[in-house]
Coordinates of C-alpha atoms and ligand atoms in Angstrom, one line a residue:
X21 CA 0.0 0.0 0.0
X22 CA 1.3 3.4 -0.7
X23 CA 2.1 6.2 1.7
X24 CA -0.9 8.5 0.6
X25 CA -3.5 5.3 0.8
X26 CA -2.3 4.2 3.9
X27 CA -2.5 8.0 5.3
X28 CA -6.1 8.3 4.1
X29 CA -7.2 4.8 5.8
X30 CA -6.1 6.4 9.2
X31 CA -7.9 9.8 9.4
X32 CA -10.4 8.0 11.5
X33 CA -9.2 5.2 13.0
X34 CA -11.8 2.9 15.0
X35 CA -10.6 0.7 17.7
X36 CA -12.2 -1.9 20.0
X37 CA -13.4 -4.6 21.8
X38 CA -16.2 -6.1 23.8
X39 CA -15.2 -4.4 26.9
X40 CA -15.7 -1.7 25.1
X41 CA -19.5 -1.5 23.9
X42 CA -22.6 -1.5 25.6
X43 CA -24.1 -2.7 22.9
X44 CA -23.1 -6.0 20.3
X45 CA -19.7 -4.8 19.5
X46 CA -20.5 -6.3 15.6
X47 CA -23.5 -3.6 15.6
X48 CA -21.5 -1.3 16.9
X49 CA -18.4 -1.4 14.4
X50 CA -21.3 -1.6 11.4
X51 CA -22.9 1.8 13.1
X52 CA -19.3 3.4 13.4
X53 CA -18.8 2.2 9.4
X54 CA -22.1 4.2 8.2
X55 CA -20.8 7.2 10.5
X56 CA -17.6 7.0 7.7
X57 CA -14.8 5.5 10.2
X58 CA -11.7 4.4 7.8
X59 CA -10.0 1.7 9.1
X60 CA -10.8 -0.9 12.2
X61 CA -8.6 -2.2 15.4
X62 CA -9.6 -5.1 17.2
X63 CA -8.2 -4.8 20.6
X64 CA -9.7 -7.2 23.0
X65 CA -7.7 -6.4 26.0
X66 CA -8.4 -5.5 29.9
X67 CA -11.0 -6.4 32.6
X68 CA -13.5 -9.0 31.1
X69 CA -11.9 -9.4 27.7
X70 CA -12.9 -12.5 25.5
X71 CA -10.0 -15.0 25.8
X72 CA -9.3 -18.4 23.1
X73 CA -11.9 -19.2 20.8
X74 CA -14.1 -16.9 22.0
X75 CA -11.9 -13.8 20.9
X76 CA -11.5 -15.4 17.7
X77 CA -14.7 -15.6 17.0
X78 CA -15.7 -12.0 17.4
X79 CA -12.5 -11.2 15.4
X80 CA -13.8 -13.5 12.5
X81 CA -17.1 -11.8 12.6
X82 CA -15.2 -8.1 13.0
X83 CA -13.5 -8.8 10.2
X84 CA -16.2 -9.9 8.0
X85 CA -17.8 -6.9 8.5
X86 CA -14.5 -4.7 7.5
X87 CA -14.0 -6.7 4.3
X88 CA -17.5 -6.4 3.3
X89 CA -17.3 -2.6 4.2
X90 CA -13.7 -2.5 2.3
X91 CA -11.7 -1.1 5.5
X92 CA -8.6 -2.1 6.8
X93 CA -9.1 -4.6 9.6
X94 CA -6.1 -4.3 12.3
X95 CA -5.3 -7.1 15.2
X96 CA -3.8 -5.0 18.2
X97 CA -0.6 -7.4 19.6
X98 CA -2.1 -10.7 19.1
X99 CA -0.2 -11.7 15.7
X100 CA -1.1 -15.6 16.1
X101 CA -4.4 -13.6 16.0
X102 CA -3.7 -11.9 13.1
X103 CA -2.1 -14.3 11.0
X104 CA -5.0 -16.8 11.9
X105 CA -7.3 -14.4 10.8
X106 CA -5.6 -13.2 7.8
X107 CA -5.7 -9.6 9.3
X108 CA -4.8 -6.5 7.1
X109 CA -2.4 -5.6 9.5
X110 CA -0.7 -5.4 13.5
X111 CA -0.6 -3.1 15.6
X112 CA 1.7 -3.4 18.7
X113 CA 3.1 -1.2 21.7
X114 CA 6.2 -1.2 23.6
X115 CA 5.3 -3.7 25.8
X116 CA 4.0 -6.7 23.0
X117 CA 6.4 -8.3 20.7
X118 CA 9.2 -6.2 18.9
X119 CA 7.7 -4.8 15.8
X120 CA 10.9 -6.3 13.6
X121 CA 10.2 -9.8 15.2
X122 CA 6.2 -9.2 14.0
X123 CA 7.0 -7.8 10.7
X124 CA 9.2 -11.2 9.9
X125 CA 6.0 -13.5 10.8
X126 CA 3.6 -10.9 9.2
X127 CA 4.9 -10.9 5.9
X128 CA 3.7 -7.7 3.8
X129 CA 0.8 -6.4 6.4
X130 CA 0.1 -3.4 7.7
X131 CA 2.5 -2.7 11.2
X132 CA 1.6 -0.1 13.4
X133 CA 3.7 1.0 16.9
X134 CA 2.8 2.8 19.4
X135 CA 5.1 5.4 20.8
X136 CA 5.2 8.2 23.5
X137 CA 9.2 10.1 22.6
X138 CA 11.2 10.6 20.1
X139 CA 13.6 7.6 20.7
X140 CA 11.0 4.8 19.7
X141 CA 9.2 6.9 17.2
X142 CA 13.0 6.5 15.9
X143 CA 12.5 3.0 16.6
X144 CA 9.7 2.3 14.9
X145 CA 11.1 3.8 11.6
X146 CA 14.0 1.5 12.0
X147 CA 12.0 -1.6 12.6
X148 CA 10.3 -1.0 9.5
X149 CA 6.5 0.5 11.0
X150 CA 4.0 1.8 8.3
X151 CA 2.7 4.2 10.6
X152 CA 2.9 5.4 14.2
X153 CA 0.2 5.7 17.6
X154 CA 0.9 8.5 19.1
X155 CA -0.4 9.3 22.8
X156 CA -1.9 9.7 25.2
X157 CA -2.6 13.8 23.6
X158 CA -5.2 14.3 26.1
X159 CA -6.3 11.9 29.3
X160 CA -8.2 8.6 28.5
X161 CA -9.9 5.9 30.6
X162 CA -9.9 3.4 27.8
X163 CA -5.9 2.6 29.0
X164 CA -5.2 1.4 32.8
X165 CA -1.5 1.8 32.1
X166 CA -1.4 4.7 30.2
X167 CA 1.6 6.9 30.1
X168 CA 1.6 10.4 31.3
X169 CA -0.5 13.1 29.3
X170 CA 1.7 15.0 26.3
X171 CA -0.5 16.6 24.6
X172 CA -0.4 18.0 20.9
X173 CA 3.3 19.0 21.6
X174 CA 4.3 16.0 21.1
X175 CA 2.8 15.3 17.4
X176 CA 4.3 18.7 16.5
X177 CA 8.0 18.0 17.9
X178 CA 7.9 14.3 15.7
X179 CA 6.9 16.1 12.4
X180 CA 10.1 19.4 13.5
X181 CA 12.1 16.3 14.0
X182 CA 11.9 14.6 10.6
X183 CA 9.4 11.9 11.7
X184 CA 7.7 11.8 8.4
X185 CA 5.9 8.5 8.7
X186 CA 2.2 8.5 8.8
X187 CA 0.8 9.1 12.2
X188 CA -2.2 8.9 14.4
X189 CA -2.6 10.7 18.0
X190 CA -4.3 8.6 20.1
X191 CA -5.9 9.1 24.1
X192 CA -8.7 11.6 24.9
X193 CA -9.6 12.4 21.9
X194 CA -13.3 13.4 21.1
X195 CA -15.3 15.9 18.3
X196 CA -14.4 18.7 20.2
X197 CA -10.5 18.4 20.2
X198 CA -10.1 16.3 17.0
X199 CA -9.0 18.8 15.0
X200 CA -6.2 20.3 17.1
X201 CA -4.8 16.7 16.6
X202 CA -4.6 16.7 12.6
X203 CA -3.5 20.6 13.1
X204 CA -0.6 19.7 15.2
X205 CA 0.4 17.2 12.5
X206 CA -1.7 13.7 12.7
X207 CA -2.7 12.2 9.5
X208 CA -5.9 11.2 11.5
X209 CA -7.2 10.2 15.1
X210 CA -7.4 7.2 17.1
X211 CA -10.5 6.7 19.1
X212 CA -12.0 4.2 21.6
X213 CA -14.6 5.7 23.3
X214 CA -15.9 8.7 21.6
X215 CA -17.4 5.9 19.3
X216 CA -17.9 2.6 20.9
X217 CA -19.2 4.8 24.2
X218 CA -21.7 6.7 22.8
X219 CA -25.3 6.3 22.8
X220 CA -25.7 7.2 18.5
X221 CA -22.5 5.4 17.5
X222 CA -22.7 6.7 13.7
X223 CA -23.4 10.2 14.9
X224 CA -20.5 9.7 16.8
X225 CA -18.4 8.9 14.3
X226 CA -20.1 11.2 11.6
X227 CA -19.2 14.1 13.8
X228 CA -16.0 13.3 14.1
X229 CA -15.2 12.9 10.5
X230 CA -16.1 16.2 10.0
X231 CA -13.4 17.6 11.8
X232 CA -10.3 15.3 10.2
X233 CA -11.7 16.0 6.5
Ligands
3NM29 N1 -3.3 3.7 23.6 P1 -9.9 6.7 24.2 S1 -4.2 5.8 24.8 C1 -5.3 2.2 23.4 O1 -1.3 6.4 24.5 C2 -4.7 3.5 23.8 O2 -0.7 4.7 23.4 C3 -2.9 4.9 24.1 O3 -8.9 5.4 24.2 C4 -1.5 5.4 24.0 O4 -10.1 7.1 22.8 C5 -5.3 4.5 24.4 O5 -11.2 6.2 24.8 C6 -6.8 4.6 24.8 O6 -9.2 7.7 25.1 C7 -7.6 5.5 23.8

C-alpha cells in the first residue's frame, strides 16, 4: 500500500473490543462504518476481555464486517491472531512483541507502533512501521496503564524532528479536540470511546469525521 493510501485509511481510525461497547460490539463497528470510520482495530484487551476461541470468533465476525465494508481490519498485539485471521495488519506497543520480530512473521501487512518520545518513534522507523500511535494527547480511561498526558506538543515535535511516517494521535480524543490533533500534524485520530461509548455510534463517528476532512 502506498504512503498516501495508507494516510487516508487512518484519518479516522476505530478501535475496540467487547469491553468496550454497551451494545453487540458487531453492531456497533457496522454503526461506526455508516458514520464513515476508515479503518478498524480489534483490541480485546483488559477487565472482562474474551480470551481463546471466543476472541477469535468476534475477530472473525469483525473482520467480516470490514471486508465487506472495504476497510482495513487491524489485530492490536495478538499476531497468532492476526495471521490466523488473515488480518490487514498489527498493531503493537512497547510492551508486546518487537515490531521487527512481527513484521518477519507478518509478511507484507500493515505494522503499526505505538510510541510516546522521540527515541521509539526512531525505533519504529528502523524496525520498519507503516505508521505510528501516538499518545496519550489528552487523558483517557480506555488505557489502565497509560503513560503520562503529552498533549499535541508532542505530534508537532515528531513532524520538527523529521518523523515523516504516517501518524495517528491517540488518548482523549473526542469531536471537540479532534482537529487540534490533525492541526498539530496527525494524519488522522485514534478513538476508543468517543465511538464505541456513545449512545448514537454513527453520529458519533459522523461528527467526528467532520473535523479530520
Ligand atoms: N493507547 P480513548 S491511549 C489504546 O497512549 C490506547 O498509546 C494509548 O482510548 C496510548 O479514545 C489509548 O477512549 C486509549 O481515550 C484510547
Amino acid at each position: 500500500m502506498k504512503q498516501q493510501e495508507l494516510e487516508e485509511y487512518l484519518s479516522l481510525y476505530f478501535i475496540m473490543g467487547s469491553v468496550n461497547c454497551s451494545q453487540d460490539p458487531v453492531e456497533v463497528l457496522k454503526q461506526a462504518i455508516d458514520g464513515g470510520i476508515t479503518l478498524f482495530q480489534y483490541r480485546e484487551k483488559g477487565e472482562g476481555a474474551l480470551q481463546g476461541n471466543e476472541k477469535y470468533r468476534l475477530g472473525e465476525k469483525l473482520k467480516k464486517v470490514c471486508l465487506n465494508a472495504g476497510i482495513p481490519f487491524i489485530i492490536n498485539d495478538d499476531v497468532n491472531l492476526g495471521i490466523a485471521l488473515d488480518a490487514d495488519g498489527i498493531h503493537v506497543g512497547q510492551d508486546d512483541e518487537a515490531a521487527h520480530t512481527v513484521q518477519q512473521k507478518m509478511g507484507n501487512k500493515i505494522l503499526g507502533v505505538s510510541t510516546h518520545t522521540i527515541a521509539e518513534a526512531r525505533k519504529a522507523v528502523f524496525d520498519g512501521a507503516d505508521y505510528i500511535g501516538v499518545g496519550p494527547i489528552f487523558p483517557t480511561r480506555s488505557k489502565d496503564d497509560a503513560n503520562k498526558v503529552q498533549g499535541i506538543q508532542i505530534l508537532q515535535q515528531f513532524r520538527e524532528q523529521q518523523i515523516t511516517l504516517p501518524m495517528v494521535g491517540i488518548g482523549g480524543i473526542t469531536a471537540a479536540n479532534a482537529k487540534q490533533v490533525i492541526d498539530a500534524g496527525a494524519n488522522g485520530v485514534s478513538v476508543i470511546s468517543a465511538i464505541a461509548g456513545a449512545d448514537n455510534v454513527k453520529q458519533a463517528a459522523l461528527q467526528l469525521k467532520s473535523k479530520v476532512l
